[in-house]
Short mmCIF file of the C-alpha atoms (twelve columns), coordinates in Angstrom:
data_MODEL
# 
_entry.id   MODEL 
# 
loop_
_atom_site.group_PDB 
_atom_site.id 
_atom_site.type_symbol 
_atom_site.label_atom_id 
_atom_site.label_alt_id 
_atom_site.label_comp_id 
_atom_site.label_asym_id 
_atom_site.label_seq_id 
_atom_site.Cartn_x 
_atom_site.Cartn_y 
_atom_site.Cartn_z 
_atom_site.pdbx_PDB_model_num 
ATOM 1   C CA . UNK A 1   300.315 36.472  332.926 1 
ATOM 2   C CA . UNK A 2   300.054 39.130  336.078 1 
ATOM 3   C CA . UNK A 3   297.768 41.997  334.867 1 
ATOM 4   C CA . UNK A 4   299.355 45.168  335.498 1 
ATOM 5   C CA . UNK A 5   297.606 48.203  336.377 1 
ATOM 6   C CA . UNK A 6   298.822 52.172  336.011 1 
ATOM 7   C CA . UNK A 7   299.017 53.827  338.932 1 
ATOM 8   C CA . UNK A 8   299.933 56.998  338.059 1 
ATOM 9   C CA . UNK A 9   297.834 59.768  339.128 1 
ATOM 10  C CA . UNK A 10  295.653 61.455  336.406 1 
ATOM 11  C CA . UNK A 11  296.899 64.926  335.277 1 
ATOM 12  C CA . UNK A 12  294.006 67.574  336.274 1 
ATOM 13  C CA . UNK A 13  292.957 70.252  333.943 1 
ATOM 14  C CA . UNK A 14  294.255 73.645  335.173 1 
ATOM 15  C CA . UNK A 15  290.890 75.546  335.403 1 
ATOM 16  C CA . UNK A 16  290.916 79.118  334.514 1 
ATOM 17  C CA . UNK A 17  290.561 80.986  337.530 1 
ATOM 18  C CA . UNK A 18  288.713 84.013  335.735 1 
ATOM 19  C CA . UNK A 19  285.281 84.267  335.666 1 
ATOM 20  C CA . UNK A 20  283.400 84.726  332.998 1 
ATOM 21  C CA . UNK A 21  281.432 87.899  332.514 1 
ATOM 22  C CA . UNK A 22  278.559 89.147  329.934 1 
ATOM 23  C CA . UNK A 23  278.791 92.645  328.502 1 
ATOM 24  C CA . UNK A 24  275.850 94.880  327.526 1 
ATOM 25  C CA . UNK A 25  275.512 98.359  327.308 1 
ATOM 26  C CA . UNK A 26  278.045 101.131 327.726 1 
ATOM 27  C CA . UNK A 27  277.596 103.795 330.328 1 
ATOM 28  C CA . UNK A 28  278.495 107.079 330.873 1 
ATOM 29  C CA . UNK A 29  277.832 108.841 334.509 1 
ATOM 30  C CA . UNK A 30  278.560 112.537 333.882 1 
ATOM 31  C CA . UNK A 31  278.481 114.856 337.132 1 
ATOM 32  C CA . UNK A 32  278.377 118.707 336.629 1 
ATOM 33  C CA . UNK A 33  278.145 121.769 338.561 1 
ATOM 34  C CA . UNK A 34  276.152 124.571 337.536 1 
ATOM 35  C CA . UNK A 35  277.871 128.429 337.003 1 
ATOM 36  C CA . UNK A 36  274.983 130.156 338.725 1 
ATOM 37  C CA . UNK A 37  276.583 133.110 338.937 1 
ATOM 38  C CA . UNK A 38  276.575 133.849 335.473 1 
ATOM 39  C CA . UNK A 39  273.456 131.612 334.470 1 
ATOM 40  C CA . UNK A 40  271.909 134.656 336.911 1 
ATOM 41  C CA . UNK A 41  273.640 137.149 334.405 1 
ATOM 42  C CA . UNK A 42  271.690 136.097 331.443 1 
ATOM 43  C CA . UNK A 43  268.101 138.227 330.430 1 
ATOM 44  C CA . UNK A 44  265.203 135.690 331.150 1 
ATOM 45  C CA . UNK A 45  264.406 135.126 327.200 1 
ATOM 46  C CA . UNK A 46  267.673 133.836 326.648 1 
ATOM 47  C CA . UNK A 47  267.144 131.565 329.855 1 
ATOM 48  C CA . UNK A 48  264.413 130.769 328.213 1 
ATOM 49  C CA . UNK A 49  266.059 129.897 324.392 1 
ATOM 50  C CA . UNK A 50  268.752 127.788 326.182 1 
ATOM 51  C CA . UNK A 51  266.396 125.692 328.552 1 
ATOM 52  C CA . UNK A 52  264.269 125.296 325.726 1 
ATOM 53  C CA . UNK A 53  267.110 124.002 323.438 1 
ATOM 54  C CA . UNK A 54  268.257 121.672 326.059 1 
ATOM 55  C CA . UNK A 55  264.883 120.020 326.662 1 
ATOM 56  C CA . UNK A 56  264.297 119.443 323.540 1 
ATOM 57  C CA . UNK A 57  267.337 117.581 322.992 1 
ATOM 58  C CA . UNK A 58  267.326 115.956 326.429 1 
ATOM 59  C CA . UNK A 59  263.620 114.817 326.061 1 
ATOM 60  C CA . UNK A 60  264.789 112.741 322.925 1 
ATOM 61  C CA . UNK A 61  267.221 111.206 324.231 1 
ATOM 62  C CA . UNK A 62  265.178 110.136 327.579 1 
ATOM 63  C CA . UNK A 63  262.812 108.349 324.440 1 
ATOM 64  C CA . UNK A 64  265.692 106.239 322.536 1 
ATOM 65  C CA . UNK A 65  264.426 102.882 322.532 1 
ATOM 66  C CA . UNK A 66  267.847 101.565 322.535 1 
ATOM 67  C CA . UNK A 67  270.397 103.048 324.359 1 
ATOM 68  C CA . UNK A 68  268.725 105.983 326.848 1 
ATOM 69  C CA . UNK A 69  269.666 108.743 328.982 1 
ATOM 70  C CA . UNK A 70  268.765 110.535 332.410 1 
ATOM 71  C CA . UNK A 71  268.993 113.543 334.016 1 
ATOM 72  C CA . UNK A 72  269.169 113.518 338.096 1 
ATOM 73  C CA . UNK A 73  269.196 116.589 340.370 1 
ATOM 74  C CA . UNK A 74  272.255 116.235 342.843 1 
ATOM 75  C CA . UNK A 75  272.856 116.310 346.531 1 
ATOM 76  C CA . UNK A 76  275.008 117.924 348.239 1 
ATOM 77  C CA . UNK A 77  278.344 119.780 346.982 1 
ATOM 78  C CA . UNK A 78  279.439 117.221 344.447 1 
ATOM 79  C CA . UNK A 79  277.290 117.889 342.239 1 
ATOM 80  C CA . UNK A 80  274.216 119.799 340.861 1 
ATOM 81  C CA . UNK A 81  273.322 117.447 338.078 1 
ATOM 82  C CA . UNK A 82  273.749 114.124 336.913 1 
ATOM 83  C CA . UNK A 83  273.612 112.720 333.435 1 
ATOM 84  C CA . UNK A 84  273.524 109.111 332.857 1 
ATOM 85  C CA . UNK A 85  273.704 107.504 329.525 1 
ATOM 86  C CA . UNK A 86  273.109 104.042 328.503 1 
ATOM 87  C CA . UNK A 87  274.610 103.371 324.814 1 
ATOM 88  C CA . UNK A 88  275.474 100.700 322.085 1 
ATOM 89  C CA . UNK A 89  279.236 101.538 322.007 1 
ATOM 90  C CA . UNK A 90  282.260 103.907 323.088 1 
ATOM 91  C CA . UNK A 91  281.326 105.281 319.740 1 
ATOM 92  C CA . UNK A 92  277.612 106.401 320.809 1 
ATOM 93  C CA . UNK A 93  278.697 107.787 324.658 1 
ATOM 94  C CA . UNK A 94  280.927 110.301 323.057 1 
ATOM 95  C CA . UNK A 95  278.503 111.336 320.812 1 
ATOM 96  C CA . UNK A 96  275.884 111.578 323.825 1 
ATOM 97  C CA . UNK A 97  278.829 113.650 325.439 1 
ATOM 98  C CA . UNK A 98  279.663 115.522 322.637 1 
ATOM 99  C CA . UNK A 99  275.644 116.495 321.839 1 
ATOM 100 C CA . UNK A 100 275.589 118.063 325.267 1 
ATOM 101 C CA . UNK A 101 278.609 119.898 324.934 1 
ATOM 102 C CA . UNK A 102 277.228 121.279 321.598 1 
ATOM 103 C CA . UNK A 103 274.344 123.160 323.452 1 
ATOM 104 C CA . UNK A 104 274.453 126.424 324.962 1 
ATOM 105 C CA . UNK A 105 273.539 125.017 328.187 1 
ATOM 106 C CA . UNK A 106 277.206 123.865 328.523 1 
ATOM 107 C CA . UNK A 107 278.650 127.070 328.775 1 
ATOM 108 C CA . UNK A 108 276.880 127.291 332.219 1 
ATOM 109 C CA . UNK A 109 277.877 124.030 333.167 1 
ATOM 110 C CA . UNK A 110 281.225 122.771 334.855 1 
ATOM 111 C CA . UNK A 111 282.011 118.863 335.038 1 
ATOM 112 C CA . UNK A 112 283.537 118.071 338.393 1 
ATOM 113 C CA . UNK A 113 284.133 114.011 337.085 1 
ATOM 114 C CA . UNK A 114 282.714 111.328 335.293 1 
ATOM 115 C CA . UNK A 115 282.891 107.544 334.957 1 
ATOM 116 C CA . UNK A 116 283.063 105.022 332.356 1 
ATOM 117 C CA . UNK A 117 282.104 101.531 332.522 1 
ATOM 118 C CA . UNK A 118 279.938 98.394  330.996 1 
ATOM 119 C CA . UNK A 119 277.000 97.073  332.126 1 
ATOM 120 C CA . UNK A 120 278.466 93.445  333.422 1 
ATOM 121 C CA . UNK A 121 276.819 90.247  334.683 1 
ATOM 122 C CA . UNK A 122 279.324 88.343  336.452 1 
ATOM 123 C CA . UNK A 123 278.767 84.193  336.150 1 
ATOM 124 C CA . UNK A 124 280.785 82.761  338.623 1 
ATOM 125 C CA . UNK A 125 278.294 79.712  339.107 1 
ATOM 126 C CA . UNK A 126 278.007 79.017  335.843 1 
ATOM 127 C CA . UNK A 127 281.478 79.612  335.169 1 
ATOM 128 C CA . UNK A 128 282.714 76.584  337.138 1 
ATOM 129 C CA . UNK A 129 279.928 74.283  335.582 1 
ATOM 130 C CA . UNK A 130 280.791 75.530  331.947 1 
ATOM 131 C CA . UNK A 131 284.717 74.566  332.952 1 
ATOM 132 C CA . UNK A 132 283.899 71.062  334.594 1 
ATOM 133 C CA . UNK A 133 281.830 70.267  331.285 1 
ATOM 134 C CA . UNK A 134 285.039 71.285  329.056 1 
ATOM 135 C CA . UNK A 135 287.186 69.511  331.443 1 
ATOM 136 C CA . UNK A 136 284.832 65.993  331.593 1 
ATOM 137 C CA . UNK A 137 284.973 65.932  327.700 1 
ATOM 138 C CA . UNK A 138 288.921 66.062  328.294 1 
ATOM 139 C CA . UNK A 139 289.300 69.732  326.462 1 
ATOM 140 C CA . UNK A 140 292.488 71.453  327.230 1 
ATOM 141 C CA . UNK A 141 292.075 75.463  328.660 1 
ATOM 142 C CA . UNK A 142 292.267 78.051  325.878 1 
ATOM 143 C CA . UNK A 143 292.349 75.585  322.850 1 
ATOM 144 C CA . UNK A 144 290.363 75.753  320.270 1 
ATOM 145 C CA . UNK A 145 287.407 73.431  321.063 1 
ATOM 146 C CA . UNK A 146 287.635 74.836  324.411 1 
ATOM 147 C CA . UNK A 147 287.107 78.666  323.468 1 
ATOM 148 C CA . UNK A 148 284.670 77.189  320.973 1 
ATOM 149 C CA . UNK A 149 282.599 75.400  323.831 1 
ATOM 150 C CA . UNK A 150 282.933 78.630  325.990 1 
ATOM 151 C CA . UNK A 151 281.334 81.239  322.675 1 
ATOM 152 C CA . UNK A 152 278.766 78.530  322.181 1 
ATOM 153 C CA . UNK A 153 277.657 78.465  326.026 1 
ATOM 154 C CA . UNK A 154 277.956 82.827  326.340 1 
ATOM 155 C CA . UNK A 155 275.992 83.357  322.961 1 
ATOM 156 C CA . UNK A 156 273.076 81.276  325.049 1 
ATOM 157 C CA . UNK A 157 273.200 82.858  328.414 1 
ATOM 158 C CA . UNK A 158 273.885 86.283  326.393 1 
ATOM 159 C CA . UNK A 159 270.583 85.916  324.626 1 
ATOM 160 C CA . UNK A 160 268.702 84.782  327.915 1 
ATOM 161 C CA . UNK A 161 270.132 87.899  329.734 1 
ATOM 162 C CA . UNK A 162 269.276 90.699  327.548 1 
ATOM 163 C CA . UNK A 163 267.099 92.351  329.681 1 
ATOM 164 C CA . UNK A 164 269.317 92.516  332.173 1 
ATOM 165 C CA . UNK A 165 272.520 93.702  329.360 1 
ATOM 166 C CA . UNK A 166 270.340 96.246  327.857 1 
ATOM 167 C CA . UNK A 167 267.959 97.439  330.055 1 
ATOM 168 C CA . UNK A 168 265.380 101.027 330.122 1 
ATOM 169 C CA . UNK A 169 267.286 103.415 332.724 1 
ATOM 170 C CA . UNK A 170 265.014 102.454 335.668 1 
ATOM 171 C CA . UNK A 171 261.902 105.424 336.209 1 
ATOM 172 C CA . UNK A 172 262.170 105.410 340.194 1 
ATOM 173 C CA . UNK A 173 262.619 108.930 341.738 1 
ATOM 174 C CA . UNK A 174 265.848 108.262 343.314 1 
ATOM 175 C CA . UNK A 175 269.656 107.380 341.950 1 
ATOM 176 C CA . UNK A 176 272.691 106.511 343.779 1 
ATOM 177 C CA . UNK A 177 276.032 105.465 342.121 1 
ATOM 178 C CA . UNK A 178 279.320 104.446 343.718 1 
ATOM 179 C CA . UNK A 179 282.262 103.176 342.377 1 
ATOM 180 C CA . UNK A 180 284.299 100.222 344.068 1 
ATOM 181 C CA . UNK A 181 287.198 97.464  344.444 1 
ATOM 182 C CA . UNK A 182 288.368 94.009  345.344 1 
ATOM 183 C CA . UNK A 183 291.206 94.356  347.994 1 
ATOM 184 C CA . UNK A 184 294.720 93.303  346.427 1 
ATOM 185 C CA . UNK A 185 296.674 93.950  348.402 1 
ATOM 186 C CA . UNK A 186 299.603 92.668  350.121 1 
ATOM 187 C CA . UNK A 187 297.764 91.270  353.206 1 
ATOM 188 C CA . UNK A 188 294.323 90.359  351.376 1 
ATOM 189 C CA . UNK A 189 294.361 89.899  347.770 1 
ATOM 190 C CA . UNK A 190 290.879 88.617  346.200 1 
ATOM 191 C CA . UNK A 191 292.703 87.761  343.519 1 
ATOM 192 C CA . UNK A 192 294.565 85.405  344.887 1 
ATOM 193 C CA . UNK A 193 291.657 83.580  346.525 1 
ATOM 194 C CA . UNK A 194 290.699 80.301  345.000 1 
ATOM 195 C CA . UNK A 195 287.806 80.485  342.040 1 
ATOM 196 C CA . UNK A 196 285.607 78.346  344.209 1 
ATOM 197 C CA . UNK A 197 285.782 80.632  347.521 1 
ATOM 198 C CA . UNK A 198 285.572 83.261  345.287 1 
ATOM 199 C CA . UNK A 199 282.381 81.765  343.724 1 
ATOM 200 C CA . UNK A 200 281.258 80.822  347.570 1 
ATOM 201 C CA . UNK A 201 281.240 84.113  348.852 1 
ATOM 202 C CA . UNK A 202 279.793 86.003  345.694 1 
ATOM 203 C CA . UNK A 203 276.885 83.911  345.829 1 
ATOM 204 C CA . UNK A 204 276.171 85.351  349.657 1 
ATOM 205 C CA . UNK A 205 276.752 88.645  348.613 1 
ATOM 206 C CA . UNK A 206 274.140 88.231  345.779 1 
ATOM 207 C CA . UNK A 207 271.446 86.918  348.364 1 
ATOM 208 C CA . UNK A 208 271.466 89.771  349.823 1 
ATOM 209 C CA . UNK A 209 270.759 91.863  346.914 1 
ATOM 210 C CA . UNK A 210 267.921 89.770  345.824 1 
ATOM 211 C CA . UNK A 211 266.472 90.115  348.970 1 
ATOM 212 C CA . UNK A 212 265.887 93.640  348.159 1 
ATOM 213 C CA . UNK A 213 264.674 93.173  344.426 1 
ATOM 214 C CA . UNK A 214 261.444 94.777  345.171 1 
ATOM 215 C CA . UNK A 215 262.709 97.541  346.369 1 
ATOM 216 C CA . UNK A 216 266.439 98.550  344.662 1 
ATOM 217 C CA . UNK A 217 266.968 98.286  341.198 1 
ATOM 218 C CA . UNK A 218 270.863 97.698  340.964 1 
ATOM 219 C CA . UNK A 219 272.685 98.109  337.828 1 
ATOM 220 C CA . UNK A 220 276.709 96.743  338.195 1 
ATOM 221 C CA . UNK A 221 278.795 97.960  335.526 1 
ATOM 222 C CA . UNK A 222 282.548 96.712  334.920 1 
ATOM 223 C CA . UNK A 223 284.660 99.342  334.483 1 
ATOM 224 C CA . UNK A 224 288.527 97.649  334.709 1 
ATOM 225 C CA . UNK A 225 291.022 98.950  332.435 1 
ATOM 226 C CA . UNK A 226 287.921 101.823 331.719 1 
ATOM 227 C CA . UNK A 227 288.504 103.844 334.485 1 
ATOM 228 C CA . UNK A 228 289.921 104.311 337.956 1 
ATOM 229 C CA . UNK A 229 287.652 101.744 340.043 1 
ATOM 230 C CA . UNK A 230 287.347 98.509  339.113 1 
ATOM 231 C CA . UNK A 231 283.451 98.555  338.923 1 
ATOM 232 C CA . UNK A 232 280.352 101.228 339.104 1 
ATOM 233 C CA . UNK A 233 277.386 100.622 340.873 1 
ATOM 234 C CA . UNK A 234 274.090 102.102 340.618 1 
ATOM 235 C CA . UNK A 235 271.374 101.924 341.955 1 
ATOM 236 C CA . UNK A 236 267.500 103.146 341.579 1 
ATOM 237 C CA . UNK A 237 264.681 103.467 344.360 1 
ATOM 238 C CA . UNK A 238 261.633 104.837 345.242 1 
ATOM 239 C CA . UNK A 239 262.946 105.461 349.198 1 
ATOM 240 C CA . UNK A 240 266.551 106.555 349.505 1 
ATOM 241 C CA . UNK A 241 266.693 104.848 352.842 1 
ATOM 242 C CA . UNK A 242 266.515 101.239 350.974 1 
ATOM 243 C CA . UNK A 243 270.044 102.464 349.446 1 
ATOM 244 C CA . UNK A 244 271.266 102.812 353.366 1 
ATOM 245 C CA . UNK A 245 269.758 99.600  354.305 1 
ATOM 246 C CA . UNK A 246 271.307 97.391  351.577 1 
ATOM 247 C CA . UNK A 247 274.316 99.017  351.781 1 
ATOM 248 C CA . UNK A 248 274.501 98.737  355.061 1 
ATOM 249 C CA . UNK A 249 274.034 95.014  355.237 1 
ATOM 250 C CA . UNK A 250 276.121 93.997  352.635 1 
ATOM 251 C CA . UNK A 251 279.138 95.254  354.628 1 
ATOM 252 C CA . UNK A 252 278.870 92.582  356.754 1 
ATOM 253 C CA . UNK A 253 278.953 89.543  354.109 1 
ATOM 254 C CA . UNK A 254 282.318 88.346  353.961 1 
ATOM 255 C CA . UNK A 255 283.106 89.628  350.519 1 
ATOM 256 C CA . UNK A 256 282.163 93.496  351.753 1 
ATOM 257 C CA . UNK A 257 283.825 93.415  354.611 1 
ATOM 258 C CA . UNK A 258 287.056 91.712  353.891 1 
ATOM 259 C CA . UNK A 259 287.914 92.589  350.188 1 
ATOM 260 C CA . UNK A 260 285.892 95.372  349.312 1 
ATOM 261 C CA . UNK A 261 286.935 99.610  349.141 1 
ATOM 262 C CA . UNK A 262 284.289 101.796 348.163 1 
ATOM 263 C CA . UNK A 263 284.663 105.076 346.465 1 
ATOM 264 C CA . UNK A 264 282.897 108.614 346.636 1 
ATOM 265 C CA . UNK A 265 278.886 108.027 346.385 1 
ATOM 266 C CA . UNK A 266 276.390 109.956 344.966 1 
ATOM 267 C CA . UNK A 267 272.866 110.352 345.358 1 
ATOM 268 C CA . UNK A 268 270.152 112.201 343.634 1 
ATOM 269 C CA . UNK A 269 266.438 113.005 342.236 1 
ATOM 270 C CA . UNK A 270 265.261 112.400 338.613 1 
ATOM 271 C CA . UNK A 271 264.472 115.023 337.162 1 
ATOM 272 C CA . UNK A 272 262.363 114.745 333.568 1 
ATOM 273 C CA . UNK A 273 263.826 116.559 330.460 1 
ATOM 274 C CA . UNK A 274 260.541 118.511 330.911 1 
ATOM 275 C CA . UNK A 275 261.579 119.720 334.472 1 
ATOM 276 C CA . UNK A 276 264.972 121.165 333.570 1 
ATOM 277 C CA . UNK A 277 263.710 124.951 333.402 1 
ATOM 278 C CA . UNK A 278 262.029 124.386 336.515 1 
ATOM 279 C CA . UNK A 279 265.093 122.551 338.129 1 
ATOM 280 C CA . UNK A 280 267.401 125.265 337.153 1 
ATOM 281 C CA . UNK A 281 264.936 128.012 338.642 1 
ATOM 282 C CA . UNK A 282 265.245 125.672 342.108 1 
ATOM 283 C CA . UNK A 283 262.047 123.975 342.173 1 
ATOM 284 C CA . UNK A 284 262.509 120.283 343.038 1 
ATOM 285 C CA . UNK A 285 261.529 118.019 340.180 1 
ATOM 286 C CA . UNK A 286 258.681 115.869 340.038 1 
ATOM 287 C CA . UNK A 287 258.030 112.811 338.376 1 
# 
């Protein structure tokens, strides 16, 4: 008897084409203009009371062990100050928000904008091998042994990222944040690329960041469905030129330069709890 063999083709799994991403802390950029005008008005001893009230609760939470904050001293007309608060939950930033609202400081104090976003690791290498080893053991997308096989493989890579989920606000003197997008548009759409270009040109993009690891701490927080840009990106130095250079190069990976709209930046100097009377009597702080 002829043997007969089936030569229809094999169906292929339909692979997600989201990446997979690791949350950590929640963040809160806060930008605010000082009323000088009638900060001037006030007798220097209750200057004094305020500043003192505010540094007191500023310096504790600079020390929280999980979850800290930052001042930074603003330049430029965007802002005179900077806040930036690292914290557990939506739960904990409003409290942050609504502790500095609470002190008198905040009467002399105007906030021109904010942000809100999640620190975010996005795993677009290891997203595709995670979805080729679900696919080889012949798991079907979004079933139950498949989202089982994905929490299984993020509670591991969760636990070996924590550092980098819940990190100290870095100490360096300088700050700059910026806010950005992925082109969708009607022209170029990065959502619309394939996962594995996608994957191709994130992994240039990141060279170049690590290629300035010794000298730029960058924090990338996702902030879609949170606020207006789709992510916020910060970013700590000892020489504000590094924050030109990097910048600067990274418009010219593909990524950057094809799919990428940036939004206002801001730059500025830390500026120790300690320092605030001094800041707000226009020394420049020290650390």
């Amino acid at each position: 008897m002829a043997t007969t063999h089936d030569t229809r083709p094999e169906t292929a799994v339909q692979i997600p084409p989201v990446p997979l991403t690791l949350e950590g802390y929640s963040v809160l950029h806060q930008m605010m203009r000082v009323r000088r005008a009638e900060w001037r008005k006030l007798p220097p001893t209750e200057q004094a009371a305020i500043i003192l009230e505010a540094e007191t609760a500023l310096d504790a939470m600079e020390k929280r062990t999980e979850g800290p904050s930052a001042l930074f001293s603003m330049l430029g007309h965007k802002a005179d100050l900077l806040f930036v608060h690292f914290r557990n939950s939506f739960a904990e930033l409003n409290h942050a928000e609504l502790e500095l609202a609470g002190l008198r400081l905040s009467d002399y104090l105007e906030v021109t904008t904010s942000y809100v976003s999640i620190i975010e690791l996005g795993l677009y290498e290891s997203t595709a091998k995670v979805y080729k080893a679900l696919q080889d053991r012949g798991l079907e997308p979004h079933s139950p042994e498949w989202d089982a096989g994905i929490r299984e493989n993020m509670d591991r890579q969760r636990e070996a990222m924590r550092p980098r989920l819940f990190p100290a606000i870095p100490p360096n003197r300088y700050i700059c944040f910026y806010p950005m997008d992925r082109r969708r548009g009607e022209d170029k759409n990065w959502y619309k690329v394939p996962y594995e270009e996608r994957a191709r040109q994130m992994g240039e993009h990141g060279m170049i960041g690590r290629r300035y690891a010794g000298e730029v701490k960058q924090i990338i927080s996702g902030s879609i469905g949170l606020d207006d840009w789709e992510w916020g990106v910060t970013l700590w130095s000892d020489d504000p030129v590094s924050f030109k250079k990097l910048i600067h190069e990274m418009r010219f990976d593909e990524v950057s330069a094809v799919y990428a709209l940036f939004g206002t930046f801001y730059v500025g100097l830390r500026c120790p709890a300690a320092q605030l009377g001094k800041l707000l009597a226009g020394e420049v702080p020290q650390i």
